[in-house]
C-alpha atoms as one frame of an Amber mdcrd trajectory, in Angstrom:
protein
  26.652 144.945 320.781  26.767 141.244 320.582  26.371 141.401 316.660  30.279
 143.480 316.956  31.681 141.302 319.197  30.272 138.051 317.470  32.181 139.827
 314.182  35.691 140.869 315.885  35.850 137.592 316.582  35.519 135.923 313.292
  38.188 137.964 311.922  40.380 138.206 314.544  40.133 134.318 314.792  43.731
 132.801 313.235  44.910 135.189 316.387  42.468 133.828 319.276  43.875 129.704
 317.926  47.108 130.828 318.126  46.683 132.455 321.738  43.944 130.192 322.946
  47.392 128.282 324.239  48.405 130.729 326.385  45.639 129.513 328.462  47.241
 126.041 328.461  50.598 127.848 330.111  48.422 129.548 332.735  46.980 126.206
 333.953  50.047 124.226 333.948  51.217 126.914 335.955  48.490 126.993 338.056
  48.934 123.043 338.627  52.849 123.837 338.542  52.497 126.523 341.787  49.651
 124.189 343.521  51.958 121.182 344.210  55.119 122.827 344.258  54.406 125.912
 346.260  50.971 125.641 347.737  49.767 122.254 349.062  53.503 120.309 349.148
  52.155 117.410 350.585  50.347 116.541 348.110  53.615 115.517 345.821  53.862
 112.343 348.061  51.154 110.485 346.528  53.281 111.262 342.932  55.575 108.582
 342.485  58.606 109.592 342.512  59.910 108.692 339.105  57.599 111.680 338.074
  59.502 114.480 339.948  62.875 115.564 339.536  64.904 117.165 341.533  64.973
 121.300 341.448  68.944 122.011 339.704  67.750 119.038 336.923  64.358 120.725
 336.317  66.164 124.263 336.087  68.716 122.978 333.627  66.309 121.071 331.483
  64.087 124.078 331.732  66.872 126.114 330.462  67.885 123.769 327.462  64.344
 123.764 326.139  63.273 126.992 326.787  65.997 127.990 323.891  64.385 125.137
 321.955  60.698 126.655 322.131  62.384 129.930 320.839  64.106 128.805 318.003
  61.523 126.599 316.981  58.914 128.590 317.270  61.324 131.321 314.836  61.849
 128.384 312.307  58.263 127.573 312.621  57.138 130.888 311.683  59.324 130.909
 308.534  58.217 128.041 307.695  54.975 129.181 307.932  54.975 132.056 305.789
  56.891 129.981 303.113  54.679 127.093 302.407  51.818 130.011 302.837  53.546
 131.537 300.197  54.455 128.646 298.150  50.707 127.541 298.612  48.990 131.260
 297.429  51.197 130.468 294.341  50.230 127.710 293.443  46.806 127.314 294.494
  44.597 130.624 295.771  45.037 133.102 297.652  41.755 132.734 298.948  42.530
 129.325 300.039  45.029 130.095 302.386  42.375 129.917 305.416  41.161 126.066
 304.333  45.004 125.258 304.528  44.952 126.857 307.669  42.372 125.228 309.489
  42.647 121.925 307.928  46.571 121.789 308.640  46.488 123.586 312.913  49.306
 125.582 311.361  48.310 128.214 314.121  48.181 125.931 316.811  51.134 124.204
 316.115  53.127 127.687 316.746  50.790 128.403 319.600  52.290 125.457 321.021
  55.750 125.913 320.731  55.503 130.208 321.905  53.547 128.464 324.971  55.646
 126.523 325.614  58.380 128.822 325.508  56.557 130.771 328.147  56.078 128.025
 330.434  59.918 127.152 330.502  61.093 130.645 331.508  58.069 131.119 333.645
  58.854 128.375 335.986  62.112 128.696 336.133  61.754 131.967 337.737  59.343
 130.071 340.107  62.107 127.579 340.947  64.580 130.000 342.502  63.556 129.664
 346.583  64.247 125.891 346.504  67.215 124.732 347.117  68.650 122.194 344.297
  67.592 118.866 346.144  64.244 119.213 346.198  61.735 117.295 344.036  59.178
 119.297 342.049  57.061 118.703 339.688  57.885 121.757 337.635  60.212 120.520
 335.276  58.174 116.995 334.543  55.592 118.526 333.311  58.385 120.562 331.242
  59.005 117.096 329.722  55.496 115.593 329.309  55.070 119.290 326.817  58.029
 118.566 324.830  56.737 114.833 323.911  53.485 116.604 322.851  55.138 119.215
 321.202  57.254 117.201 319.524  54.272 115.066 318.901  52.332 117.538 317.481
  54.725 118.396 315.400  55.160 115.079 313.665  50.945 115.054 312.818  51.197
 118.761 311.634  53.813 117.336 309.443  51.638 114.684 308.116  48.708 117.055
 307.767  51.374 119.350 305.468  51.939 116.204 302.741  48.342 115.488 302.568
  47.067 119.055 302.455  50.052 120.165 299.522  48.796 117.807 297.299  46.595
 119.232 294.617  44.036 116.368 294.464  43.765 116.459 298.249  43.149 119.769
 298.054  40.091 119.418 295.212  38.406 116.286 296.865  38.351 118.289 300.436
  36.902 121.448 298.641  34.090 118.710 297.155  33.596 116.776 299.886  32.855
 119.694 302.035  30.468 121.298 299.446  28.446 118.062 298.948  27.680 118.457
 302.331  26.633 121.617 302.000  25.062 121.328 299.033  22.944 118.140 300.480
  21.331 119.723 303.284  20.787 122.792 300.622  19.133 120.479 298.427  16.831
 119.396 300.970  15.597 122.780 302.221  14.699 124.204 298.872  12.353 120.543
 298.368  10.872 121.372 300.728  10.152 125.531 301.039   6.973 127.183 299.655
   5.792 130.379 299.271   2.536 131.866 300.781  -0.492 131.517 298.420  -0.685
 134.185 296.035  -3.370 136.940 295.803  -3.477 138.070 298.640  -3.110 141.779
 298.947  -0.516 143.134 300.745   1.614 146.168 302.070   5.606 146.093 300.572
   8.295 147.145 302.634  11.995 147.585 300.892  14.640 146.639 303.554  17.496
 148.011 303.146  21.112 147.399 304.332  22.610 149.854 307.749  26.361 150.463
 305.760  28.728 149.074 302.826  30.504 145.862 303.378  29.757 141.941 302.471
  26.660 140.569 303.661  28.383 138.222 306.391  24.898 136.770 308.348  20.774
 136.823 308.088  19.685 136.982 312.352  16.846 134.945 311.266  15.159 134.213
 314.752  15.709 137.790 316.319  14.103 139.189 312.616  10.950 136.185 313.731
  11.184 138.165 317.060  10.167 141.275 315.552   7.886 140.493 312.044   5.618
 138.600 316.063   1.888 139.149 315.475   2.080 140.584 311.858   1.126 137.789
 308.842   4.218 139.019 306.384   6.665 137.219 303.832  10.383 138.594 304.291
  11.822 137.478 301.024  15.826 137.845 301.157  17.427 138.893 297.883  21.164
 139.692 298.774  23.289 136.889 299.042  25.482 135.893 301.538  29.251 136.863
 300.555  27.932 139.683 298.116  28.590 143.432 298.207  25.984 145.826 299.057
  26.354 149.370 300.003  24.968 151.232 302.326  20.704 152.124 301.749  20.836
 149.288 299.140  17.889 147.082 299.343  18.254 143.683 300.687  15.082 142.073
 301.163  11.379 142.712 300.503   8.871 142.535 303.245   5.522 141.384 301.775
   2.914 142.478 305.170  -0.778 140.413 304.838  -3.459 141.644 306.847  -2.247
 144.379 308.231  -2.826 148.002 308.637   0.542 150.163 309.075   0.492 154.054
 309.673   4.070 155.770 307.633   4.980 155.419 311.727   4.922 151.756 312.169
   6.352 151.073 308.512   9.764 153.449 309.212   9.890 151.200 312.994   9.362
 148.218 311.865  12.003 148.861 308.394  14.825 150.843 311.552  14.403 147.340
 313.254  14.768 145.087 311.080  17.912 146.815 309.243  19.846 145.636 311.557
  19.331 142.117 311.813  21.207 142.053 308.402  24.957 141.467 310.131  27.221
 143.662 307.202  31.247 142.510 307.243  34.018 144.197 305.548  35.589 141.668
 304.791  33.910 138.718 302.993  35.597 135.038 304.750  31.772 133.082 305.369
  32.975 130.194 304.644  30.443 128.274 305.119  28.627 128.151 302.188  28.558
 126.115 299.286  28.578 128.568 296.693  32.257 129.532 298.495  33.339 126.048
 297.027  32.209 126.228 293.819  34.420 129.133 293.675  37.678 127.912 294.901
  37.147 125.132 292.167  37.022 127.582 289.683  40.050 129.628 290.842  42.160
 126.382 291.494  40.931 125.365 287.488  41.811 129.378 286.868  45.552 129.227
 288.005  45.882 125.451 286.812  45.102 127.375 282.828  47.126 130.025 283.186
  50.255 130.493 281.469  52.703 129.906 284.830  51.569 126.585 285.700  49.874
 125.170 281.934  48.073 122.606 284.113  45.088 121.353 282.003  44.764 118.040
 283.588  43.936 120.063 286.731  41.822 122.057 285.807  39.818 119.120 284.173
  39.156 117.622 287.524  37.788 121.053 288.674  35.343 121.127 285.863  34.168
 117.597 286.791  33.332 117.673 290.514  32.258 121.674 289.848  29.791 120.049
 287.484  29.130 117.193 289.712  27.904 119.095 292.198  26.004 121.949 290.119
  24.240 119.208 288.806  23.082 118.002 292.344  22.308 121.679 293.332  19.861
 122.394 290.337  18.018 118.142 290.765  15.354 120.545 292.473  13.159 123.193
 290.727  12.973 125.653 293.732  15.560 128.148 294.442  15.248 129.460 297.950
  14.953 128.344 301.401  13.402 129.668 304.410  15.355 130.259 306.881  12.135
 130.260 309.386   8.729 130.607 309.454   5.296 129.490 311.537   2.104 129.947
 310.348   1.966 134.032 309.843   5.527 134.348 309.104   7.521 133.295 306.692
  11.586 134.086 305.975  12.297 133.428 302.033  15.961 133.346 301.195  16.301
 134.044 297.788  20.124 131.783 295.912  21.405 131.841 292.963  19.601 131.236
 289.862  20.101 128.443 287.303  21.351 131.459 284.830  24.124 132.618 287.955
  24.970 129.024 288.876  26.785 128.369 285.530  27.808 131.381 284.815  29.764
 132.028 288.023  31.173 128.496 287.956  32.151 128.236 283.831  32.478 131.562
 282.606  36.155 132.496 283.754  37.281 128.889 283.466  36.097 129.067 279.756
  37.815 132.873 279.324  41.437 130.773 280.606  40.660 127.476 278.542  42.875
 129.029 275.077  41.731 126.414 272.931  42.716 123.897 274.858  40.610 120.636
 273.140  40.707 118.338 276.503  39.530 121.724 278.637  37.164 122.396 275.917
  34.980 118.754 276.270  35.422 118.892 279.466  33.487 122.002 280.027  30.898
 120.919 277.381  31.025 117.342 279.289  30.298 118.706 282.449  27.037 121.015
 281.045  26.103 117.696 279.512  26.008 116.273 283.168  24.767 119.133 284.831
  21.942 118.810 282.106  20.808 114.899 283.044  21.015 115.666 286.672  19.007
 118.580 286.610  15.576 119.045 287.306  12.672 119.561 284.599  11.989 122.643
 285.534  15.723 123.975 285.220  17.036 121.820 282.006  15.912 124.755 279.418
  17.718 127.446 281.145  20.849 124.738 280.813  20.531 124.070 277.502  20.519
 127.885 276.449  23.810 128.533 278.282  25.092 124.863 277.073  24.128 126.093
 273.122  25.807 129.983 273.659  29.000 128.723 274.815  29.026 125.680 272.485
  29.075 128.910 270.263  31.924 130.446 271.690  34.429 127.781 272.015  33.997
 125.885 268.767  35.601 129.736 267.499  39.188 128.716 268.615  39.073 125.339
 266.207  38.613 124.644 263.000  40.738 121.022 262.841  37.371 118.431 261.985
  39.177 116.297 264.590  38.400 118.502 267.136  35.302 119.861 266.509  34.053
 115.910 265.319  34.648 115.401 269.174  32.466 118.650 270.418  29.288 117.721
 268.016  28.850 113.818 269.717  28.684 115.003 273.152  26.237 117.883 271.260
  24.508 115.601 269.819  24.032 113.528 272.668  22.658 116.820 274.424  19.925
 116.508 271.518  19.260 113.807 272.202  18.995 114.599 275.858  16.470 117.518
 274.898  14.033 114.672 273.058  13.630 112.496 275.871
């Protein structure tokens, strides 16, 4: 049940971010009710400059309610226009990143909440005389100032986040942090000693969808007292179908009958959280995919911006080089003396193919993009661990043959051959 609640909150986070300002409205109305209706004597401690007459307050709140309503409509129209422009120029998958970085829904929520505060405050002031002084109008002024400052800050963030170079840099910085953490975990990861007899159980998905989260702590509790190693072969964000294997449990030094095995499988399967939407964000691979998509759109005929694609290739090469600098391709989610939960990540071949395969097809014989691809893989090779170099070299040789088929002039071929010769020199070292 808790998993379903968490999924609901995650899938509706945009709505929740906007609606959270309703709490601000309720809080402000409660405070004004305390000052103006319940404990009127408290107002004697407030400077007179901060109190407005009921007549002035009602006039101001009436005007500002109309302004907030107008700005809310205008703001929503602007948001839709900007998002359409953003999705057509960059990548539809990056819309959520734009929403998160700019706080666009928060700004919309501020104006909508301001409208409700103004209207409800007017209703609460009907029983007061026109010359009485209240705090409702003062809070309205403060709210309007905050709303304007928020709009100025939002405008600045939009201008920063609409620049393609800034978008790429943001993605690179976020992904680099995740990869550094991933590499640190990989370097510490170790399997159990091989050779011990074990009972193997296949853990299958309960329903179809994208693997969203692995409840390692809950799995750990279910395996308490059993010496076992659970290897999770399905990756976060990958699509799985009901009944498909998502992991293999090796049980050591423990005999289980068929009923025990069935019961254990039934307990473990629900602990792999499956979501209908692939919107997991805290994953380094999502950053690499985002750079790939930006490069592909930049190389499309409608945009035709190879320099942006080259920028993405350079950033992605640096990230993949750092990622493959360790020999392990798995991490330990949780372990003790008896139990290990292992998450199997992408292999060298998978990482390179997923990162470069689409860009290669979109490059369409552009010499500078081709050079950037070859140079990028060469950089990855120089940064990678010795265990990954063989696979990288094979990938380089394969795509080299694919890429040079688009060129016949010697001036291009010589440039590519120099990169290949540099690669051969590195291999021979």
